Amino acid sequence: MYARRRRGYFWMMGGCVALFVSAWAVVRLWSMPAAVAMCLVAMVIPPVAAVLANRRGPEDRWWDDPSGDPKSDAWWDELDGKKRY
């Protein structure tokens, strides 16, 4: 699951860098408004990449981790219908 997240983040940030570099190295020679538009799109990518890379998937069972408090863990296990042996 972490490899999938890292791979997605890598591709999104790589696309961001590619947009910035191509906008100011190549596209600005033909169209300045297109280069600015490409940079605006690239500006939105890092926050979106961070949110998508840090979200939890359906296979992530973070709520099943014990809290460290035996009384609380036993109470939650009882509510969830789990038996502790």
PDB file of C-alpha atoms in Angstrom:
ATOM      1  CA  MET A   1       0.000   0.000   0.000  1.00  0.00           C
ATOM      2  CA  TYR A   2       2.838   2.417   0.760  1.00  0.00           C
ATOM      3  CA  ALA A   3       4.610   1.606  -2.501  1.00  0.00           C
ATOM      4  CA  ARG A   4       1.423   2.447  -4.407  1.00  0.00           C
ATOM      5  CA  ARG A   5       1.163   5.769  -2.595  1.00  0.00           C
ATOM      6  CA  ARG A   6       4.816   6.634  -3.192  1.00  0.00           C
ATOM      7  CA  ARG A   7       4.562   5.696  -6.862  1.00  0.00           C
ATOM      8  CA  GLY A   8       1.490   7.892  -7.336  1.00  0.00           C
ATOM      9  CA  TYR A   9       3.138  10.802  -5.527  1.00  0.00           C
ATOM     10  CA  PHE A  10       6.292  10.364  -7.623  1.00  0.00           C
ATOM     11  CA  TRP A  11       4.340  10.454 -10.890  1.00  0.00           C
ATOM     12  CA  MET A  12       2.291  13.485  -9.896  1.00  0.00           C
ATOM     13  CA  MET A  13       5.316  15.455  -8.733  1.00  0.00           C
ATOM     14  CA  GLY A  14       7.275  14.378 -11.814  1.00  0.00           C
ATOM     15  CA  GLY A  15       4.429  15.723 -13.944  1.00  0.00           C
ATOM     16  CA  CYS A  16       4.530  18.949 -11.968  1.00  0.00           C
ATOM     17  CA  VAL A  17       8.258  19.419 -12.593  1.00  0.00           C
ATOM     18  CA  ALA A  18       7.814  18.501 -16.272  1.00  0.00           C
ATOM     19  CA  LEU A  19       5.068  21.120 -16.632  1.00  0.00           C
ATOM     20  CA  PHE A  20       7.196  23.859 -15.053  1.00  0.00           C
ATOM     21  CA  VAL A  21      10.306  23.036 -17.056  1.00  0.00           C
ATOM     22  CA  SER A  22       8.537  22.614 -20.381  1.00  0.00           C
ATOM     23  CA  ALA A  23       6.463  25.755 -19.813  1.00  0.00           C
ATOM     24  CA  TRP A  24       9.465  28.017 -19.367  1.00  0.00           C
ATOM     25  CA  ALA A  25      11.986  26.204 -21.562  1.00  0.00           C
ATOM     26  CA  VAL A  26       9.845  25.500 -24.637  1.00  0.00           C
ATOM     27  CA  VAL A  27       6.243  26.701 -24.560  1.00  0.00           C
ATOM     28  CA  ARG A  28       7.009  30.317 -23.641  1.00  0.00           C
ATOM     29  CA  LEU A  29       8.754  30.731 -26.996  1.00  0.00           C
ATOM     30  CA  TRP A  30       5.422  30.229 -28.771  1.00  0.00           C
ATOM     31  CA  SER A  31       2.794  31.323 -26.275  1.00  0.00           C
ATOM     32  CA  MET A  32       3.266  33.137 -23.013  1.00  0.00           C
ATOM     33  CA  PRO A  33      -0.375  32.661 -21.887  1.00  0.00           C
ATOM     34  CA  ALA A  34      -0.059  28.896 -22.443  1.00  0.00           C
ATOM     35  CA  ALA A  35       3.130  28.836 -20.364  1.00  0.00           C
ATOM     36  CA  VAL A  36       1.420  30.727 -17.543  1.00  0.00           C
ATOM     37  CA  ALA A  37      -1.576  28.363 -17.724  1.00  0.00           C
ATOM     38  CA  MET A  38       0.760  25.361 -17.521  1.00  0.00           C
ATOM     39  CA  CYS A  39       2.396  26.851 -14.428  1.00  0.00           C
ATOM     40  CA  LEU A  40      -1.000  27.443 -12.828  1.00  0.00           C
ATOM     41  CA  VAL A  41      -1.900  23.800 -13.404  1.00  0.00           C
ATOM     42  CA  ALA A  42       1.486  22.728 -12.021  1.00  0.00           C
ATOM     43  CA  MET A  43       0.893  24.912  -8.968  1.00  0.00           C
ATOM     44  CA  VAL A  44      -2.219  22.905  -8.040  1.00  0.00           C
ATOM     45  CA  ILE A  45      -0.547  19.486  -8.359  1.00  0.00           C
ATOM     46  CA  PRO A  46       1.625  19.421  -5.140  1.00  0.00           C
ATOM     47  CA  PRO A  47      -1.239  19.847  -2.638  1.00  0.00           C
ATOM     48  CA  VAL A  48      -3.366  17.325  -4.532  1.00  0.00           C
ATOM     49  CA  ALA A  49      -0.428  14.886  -4.623  1.00  0.00           C
ATOM     50  CA  ALA A  50       0.102  15.267  -0.873  1.00  0.00           C
ATOM     51  CA  VAL A  51      -3.571  14.644  -0.098  1.00  0.00           C
ATOM     52  CA  LEU A  52      -3.770  11.608  -2.362  1.00  0.00           C
ATOM     53  CA  ALA A  53      -0.489  10.157  -1.096  1.00  0.00           C
ATOM     54  CA  ASN A  54      -1.545  10.479   2.554  1.00  0.00           C
ATOM     55  CA  ARG A  55      -5.109   9.229   2.324  1.00  0.00           C
ATOM     56  CA  ARG A  56      -5.934   5.843   3.745  1.00  0.00           C
ATOM     57  CA  GLY A  57      -7.228   3.146   1.472  1.00  0.00           C
ATOM     58  CA  PRO A  58      -9.968   0.641   2.211  1.00  0.00           C
ATOM     59  CA  GLU A  59      -7.330  -2.019   2.963  1.00  0.00           C
ATOM     60  CA  ASP A  60      -5.736   0.136   5.689  1.00  0.00           C
ATOM     61  CA  ARG A  61      -7.049  -1.122   9.020  1.00  0.00           C
ATOM     62  CA  TRP A  62      -5.734   1.686  11.226  1.00  0.00           C
ATOM     63  CA  TRP A  63      -8.777   1.582  13.525  1.00  0.00           C
ATOM     64  CA  ASP A  64      -7.972  -1.992  14.580  1.00  0.00           C
ATOM     65  CA  ASP A  65      -4.665  -0.994  16.160  1.00  0.00           C
ATOM     66  CA  PRO A  66      -4.714  -1.205  19.955  1.00  0.00           C
ATOM     67  CA  SER A  67      -4.565   2.123  21.745  1.00  0.00           C
ATOM     68  CA  GLY A  68      -2.334   0.900  24.570  1.00  0.00           C
ATOM     69  CA  ASP A  69      -5.016   1.243  27.242  1.00  0.00           C
ATOM     70  CA  PRO A  70      -6.136  -2.331  28.116  1.00  0.00           C
ATOM     71  CA  LYS A  71      -9.467  -1.216  29.571  1.00  0.00           C
ATOM     72  CA  SER A  72     -10.335   0.885  26.529  1.00  0.00           C
ATOM     73  CA  ASP A  73      -9.187  -1.838  24.104  1.00  0.00           C
ATOM     74  CA  ALA A  74     -11.337  -4.430  25.922  1.00  0.00           C
ATOM     75  CA  TRP A  75     -14.325  -2.085  25.818  1.00  0.00           C
ATOM     76  CA  TRP A  76     -13.947  -1.474  22.076  1.00  0.00           C
ATOM     77  CA  ASP A  77     -13.435  -5.185  21.412  1.00  0.00           C
ATOM     78  CA  GLU A  78     -16.647  -5.914  23.299  1.00  0.00           C
ATOM     79  CA  LEU A  79     -18.517  -3.333  21.220  1.00  0.00           C
ATOM     80  CA  ASP A  80     -17.087  -4.760  17.978  1.00  0.00           C
ATOM     81  CA  GLY A  81     -18.025  -8.305  19.005  1.00  0.00           C
ATOM     82  CA  LYS A  82     -14.436  -9.520  19.209  1.00  0.00           C
ATOM     83  CA  LYS A  83     -13.270 -12.039  21.742  1.00  0.00           C
ATOM     84  CA  ARG A  84      -9.881 -11.519  23.355  1.00  0.00           C
ATOM     85  CA  TYR A  85      -8.099 -14.667  24.359  1.00  0.00           C
TER      86      TYR A  85
END
